[in-house]
Short mmCIF file of C-alpha atoms in Angstrom, two decimals:
data_model
loop_
_atom_site.label_atom_id
_atom_site.label_comp_id
_atom_site.label_asym_id
_atom_site.label_seq_id
_atom_site.Cartn_x
_atom_site.Cartn_y
_atom_site.Cartn_z
CA MET C 1284 25.54 -128.92 -103.94
CA VAL C 1285 27.69 -126.78 -106.22
CA ILE C 1286 31.38 -126.33 -105.41
CA THR C 1287 33.37 -123.91 -107.53
CA ASN C 1288 36.34 -121.55 -107.35
CA PHE C 1289 35.24 -119.13 -110.07
CA GLN C 1290 35.63 -116.17 -107.68
CA ILE C 1291 39.42 -116.23 -108.29
CA ARG C 1292 39.01 -116.15 -112.07
CA LYS C 1293 39.87 -112.45 -112.46
CA THR C 1294 43.09 -112.83 -110.48
CA LEU C 1295 44.15 -115.84 -112.50
CA GLN C 1296 43.32 -114.04 -115.74
CA TRP C 1297 45.35 -110.94 -114.95
CA ALA C 1298 48.40 -112.67 -113.43
CA PRO C 1299 49.69 -114.22 -116.72
CA VAL C 1300 48.92 -110.98 -118.58
CA ALA C 1301 50.95 -108.97 -116.05
CA LEU C 1302 53.82 -111.48 -116.18
CA LEU C 1303 53.79 -111.40 -119.97
CA PHE C 1304 53.91 -107.59 -119.86
CA LEU C 1305 56.94 -107.80 -117.55
CA ALA C 1306 58.65 -110.23 -119.93
CA ILE C 1307 58.05 -107.93 -122.90
CA ALA C 1308 59.29 -104.92 -120.89
CA ASP C 1309 62.41 -106.88 -119.95
CA VAL C 1310 63.16 -107.69 -123.58
CA VAL C 1311 62.56 -104.05 -124.66
CA LEU C 1312 64.80 -102.70 -121.88
CA TYR C 1313 67.52 -105.14 -122.91
CA PHE C 1314 67.86 -103.36 -126.25
CA ILE C 1315 67.95 -99.80 -124.84
CA PRO C 1316 71.62 -98.92 -124.16
CA GLY C 1317 72.41 -96.92 -121.05
CA PHE C 1318 68.93 -97.30 -119.55
CA LEU C 1319 68.81 -96.84 -115.76
CA GLY C 1320 72.34 -95.45 -115.59
CA GLY C 1321 74.02 -98.31 -117.39
CA LEU C 1322 72.36 -101.05 -115.32
CA LYS C 1323 72.48 -104.19 -117.41
CA ILE C 1324 69.31 -106.21 -117.70
CA ASN C 1325 70.38 -109.36 -119.46
CA GLY C 1326 67.01 -110.83 -120.35
CA TYR C 1327 67.19 -113.44 -117.62
CA LEU C 1328 64.04 -112.07 -116.09
CA THR C 1329 62.06 -113.05 -119.19
CA SER C 1330 63.08 -116.67 -118.98
CA LEU C 1331 62.42 -116.69 -115.23
CA ILE C 1332 58.92 -115.26 -115.74
CA LEU C 1333 58.06 -117.73 -118.50
CA LEU C 1334 59.41 -120.61 -116.39
CA SER C 1335 57.28 -119.46 -113.45
CA ILE C 1336 54.15 -119.50 -115.64
CA VAL C 1337 54.95 -123.03 -116.82
CA ALA C 1338 55.72 -124.17 -113.25
CA PHE C 1339 52.45 -122.70 -111.98
CA TYR C 1340 50.33 -124.53 -114.53
CA ALA C 1341 52.37 -127.71 -114.06
CA TYR C 1342 51.59 -127.57 -110.35
CA VAL C 1343 47.98 -126.47 -110.53
CA GLY C 1344 46.87 -128.10 -113.77
CA TYR C 1345 43.56 -126.65 -114.85
CA PRO C 1346 42.94 -124.19 -112.00
CA MET C 1347 39.25 -123.47 -112.50
CA PHE C 1348 37.08 -126.23 -111.00
CA SER C 1349 33.36 -126.71 -110.55
CA MET C 1350 31.25 -129.64 -109.47
CA ASN C 1351 27.45 -129.73 -109.55
CA LEU C 1352 25.88 -132.53 -107.50
CA ARG C 1353 22.31 -131.19 -107.58
CA LYS C 1354 20.95 -133.12 -110.54
CA ASP C 1355 20.67 -136.72 -111.72
CA LYS C 1356 23.60 -135.98 -114.00
CA ILE C 1357 26.67 -134.83 -112.09
CA THR C 1358 28.85 -132.28 -113.85
CA PHE C 1359 32.58 -131.82 -113.29
CA ARG C 1360 34.39 -129.00 -115.12
CA SER C 1361 38.02 -128.01 -115.05
CA HIS C 1362 39.65 -125.47 -117.38
CA LEU C 1363 42.13 -122.61 -117.67
CA ALA C 1364 41.23 -119.20 -116.29
CA LEU C 1365 41.85 -117.48 -119.62
CA SER C 1366 39.61 -119.71 -121.70
CA THR C 1367 37.31 -122.71 -121.48
CA LEU C 1368 38.75 -123.90 -124.78
CA PHE C 1369 41.40 -125.98 -123.02
CA GLY C 1370 39.98 -128.08 -120.25
CA LYS C 1371 37.79 -131.02 -119.54
CA THR C 1372 34.14 -131.51 -118.77
CA LEU C 1373 32.60 -134.68 -117.48
CA VAL C 1374 28.84 -135.17 -117.29
CA VAL C 1375 27.93 -138.54 -115.80
CA PRO C 1376 24.61 -139.92 -114.59
CA ARG C 1377 24.63 -140.25 -110.82
CA MET C 1378 24.01 -144.00 -111.03
CA ASN C 1379 27.09 -144.56 -113.24
CA ILE C 1380 29.54 -143.15 -110.71
CA THR C 1381 31.03 -146.00 -108.73
CA ASN C 1382 33.40 -144.01 -106.53
CA LEU C 1383 34.44 -140.47 -105.67
CA GLN C 1384 37.77 -140.17 -103.95
CA LEU C 1385 40.00 -137.30 -102.83
CA ASP C 1386 43.75 -137.71 -103.25
CA PHE C 1387 45.84 -135.32 -101.16
CA SER C 1388 49.12 -137.17 -101.74
CA GLY C 1389 51.80 -135.83 -104.03
CA LEU C 1390 52.18 -132.27 -105.27
CA ARG C 1391 48.61 -131.79 -106.46
CA ASP C 1392 45.35 -132.39 -104.69
CA LYS C 1393 42.99 -134.33 -106.93
CA LEU C 1394 39.41 -135.47 -107.09
CA VAL C 1395 39.28 -138.94 -108.66
CA VAL C 1396 35.96 -139.85 -110.28
CA THR C 1397 35.47 -143.52 -111.08
CA TYR C 1398 32.52 -144.17 -113.35
CA VAL C 1399 31.12 -146.63 -115.89
CA ASN C 1400 31.36 -145.17 -119.41
CA ARG C 1401 29.08 -145.85 -122.39
CA GLU C 1402 31.04 -148.95 -123.37
CA GLY C 1403 30.49 -150.44 -119.92
CA LYS C 1404 34.10 -150.07 -118.77
CA GLU C 1405 35.06 -148.57 -115.45
CA VAL C 1406 37.17 -145.45 -116.02
CA ASP C 1407 39.00 -143.01 -113.73
CA GLN C 1408 39.13 -139.28 -114.42
CA LYS C 1409 41.17 -136.89 -112.26
CA PHE C 1410 40.43 -133.23 -111.61
CA SER C 1411 42.91 -130.90 -109.94
CA ILE C 1412 41.60 -129.20 -106.81
CA SER C 1413 44.92 -127.73 -105.64
CA ILE C 1414 43.80 -124.13 -105.89
CA LEU C 1415 40.53 -124.55 -103.99
CA SER C 1416 40.40 -122.71 -100.67
CA GLU C 1417 40.51 -124.71 -97.45
CA ARG C 1418 36.82 -123.98 -96.84
CA LYS C 1419 35.89 -125.27 -100.29
CA LYS C 1420 38.06 -128.36 -99.77
CA ARG C 1421 36.21 -129.09 -96.52
CA MET C 1422 32.92 -128.68 -98.39
CA LEU C 1423 34.21 -131.05 -101.09
CA VAL C 1424 35.30 -133.63 -98.49
CA GLN C 1425 31.82 -133.47 -96.96
CA ALA C 1426 30.12 -133.77 -100.38
CA VAL C 1427 32.28 -136.78 -101.31
CA GLU C 1428 31.53 -138.46 -97.98
CA ASP C 1429 27.79 -137.81 -98.42
CA PHE C 1430 27.85 -139.12 -101.98
CA ASN C 1431 29.76 -142.29 -101.02
CA ARG C 1432 27.43 -142.86 -98.07
CA GLU C 1433 24.45 -142.50 -100.41
CA LYS C 1434 25.99 -144.90 -102.94
CA SER C 1435 26.78 -147.50 -100.27
CA ALA C 1436 23.16 -147.44 -99.13
CA GLN C 1437 22.00 -147.95 -102.73
CA SER C 1438 24.35 -150.87 -103.27
CA LEU C 1439 22.89 -152.87 -100.40
CA HIS C 1440 20.70 -155.68 -101.66
CA LEU C 1441 18.27 -157.48 -99.44
CA PHE C 1442 17.88 -161.09 -100.48
CA ILE C 1443 14.97 -162.94 -98.97
#
């Protein structure tokens, strides 16, 4: 099963560009005297726009998310909409994942992946799923339940 929110990529790419254009227009209009009949634009809009961009990414984290459960190696990717340069990718063999858990507490919704790394230590990695649609979140809940059910069946040992 593949769960992704790449369909909102264009919206998330154009929103910061439009806000940046508004901030630049605000600064330009600040230096034009008598524009709009003497209406003073004091440059406060620029700081408000930049603060809103920072607040958005502080809330959402890396907004683009994808999870591929179809193979023996499970892939989790999370990155910015503008570039995949900043982000994180986790590719883990299915057998090394000890737990998948959804955390809906707090400001952000998160997928917590607990796995055994190459050094043999159990490590947690969190991926933000705040911007997934409700339908995709239900699909993710079902996929996590199916995966955990599958893992619990594998962990049963029959001793004779």
